[in-house]
Coordinates of C-alpha atoms in Angstrom, one line a residue:
M1 CA 91.3 101.2 108.1
P2 CA 95.1 100.5 107.5
P3 CA 96.3 99.2 104.1
V4 CA 96.8 95.7 103.4
Q5 CA 100.4 95.0 102.8
D6 CA 101.4 93.2 99.7
K7 CA 104.2 91.0 100.0
K8 CA 105.2 91.5 96.4
R9 CA 106.1 94.9 97.2
H10 CA 107.9 94.3 100.7
G11 CA 105.4 95.6 102.7
L12 CA 105.2 99.0 100.9
V13 CA 101.7 100.6 100.1
R14 CA 100.8 103.6 98.0
L15 CA 100.2 106.8 99.6
S16 CA 99.2 109.2 97.3
P17 CA 98.0 112.7 98.6
M18 CA 97.5 115.6 96.3
V19 CA 99.6 118.7 97.3
P20 CA 100.1 122.4 96.0
A21 CA 102.7 122.3 93.3
D22 CA 105.2 124.2 95.4
V23 CA 105.0 121.8 98.4
H24 CA 105.5 119.0 95.9
K25 CA 108.7 121.1 94.6
T26 CA 109.9 121.3 98.1
A27 CA 109.6 117.7 98.9
Y28 CA 111.3 116.7 95.6
D29 CA 114.3 119.0 96.4
N30 CA 114.7 117.8 100.0
A31 CA 114.5 114.1 98.8
K32 CA 117.1 114.8 96.1
A33 CA 119.4 116.7 98.5
A34 CA 119.1 114.0 101.2
G35 CA 119.9 111.5 98.3
V36 CA 116.4 109.7 98.6
S37 CA 113.4 108.9 97.1
V38 CA 110.3 111.4 98.0
G39 CA 108.5 108.2 99.4
K40 CA 111.4 107.6 102.0
Y41 CA 111.9 111.2 102.7
L42 CA 108.3 111.2 103.4
A43 CA 107.9 108.1 105.5
E44 CA 111.1 109.4 107.6
L45 CA 109.3 112.4 108.3
I46 CA 106.3 111.0 109.4
R47 CA 108.6 108.5 111.7
R48 CA 109.7 111.7 113.0
D49 CA 106.5 113.5 113.8
Q50 CA 106.2 114.4 117.3
V51 CA 102.7 114.1 118.8
D52 CA 101.0 115.0 121.9
E53 CA 99.4 113.3 124.7
T54 CA 95.9 112.9 122.2
G55 CA 98.2 111.3 119.5
A56 CA 98.0 114.4 117.2
P57 CA 100.9 116.1 115.8
V58 CA 102.2 118.7 118.2
W59 CA 101.8 121.3 115.1
A60 CA 98.4 120.5 114.0
R61 CA 96.6 122.8 116.4
D62 CA 98.4 126.1 115.2
A63 CA 98.6 125.0 111.3
F64 CA 94.9 124.0 111.2
D65 CA 93.3 126.4 114.1
D66 CA 90.5 124.2 115.1
G67 CA 92.2 121.6 117.7
G68 CA 93.6 119.6 114.7
Q69 CA 90.6 117.8 113.9
G70 CA 89.3 119.3 110.7
E71 CA 90.6 118.5 107.2
L72 CA 93.0 119.9 105.1
P73 CA 91.3 122.4 102.6
M74 CA 90.4 121.4 99.1
T75 CA 91.9 123.5 96.1
G76 CA 91.7 123.7 92.4

């Protein structure tokens, strides 16, 4: 179910994924280099994500090795 937009937050909603520390550092460093927040950086990456004919990201099958239908591994 999509999140409900709050008019007080200019249509923004919280996205709070848990990621490994090195991934967080990369996102932070890349966002800083681009001169934007991590939120704006992630939003732009998601907007630019290319999908296949089924709507799955084109890189998903290679990354998850199960047709892109599984869940990310849980750590810690």
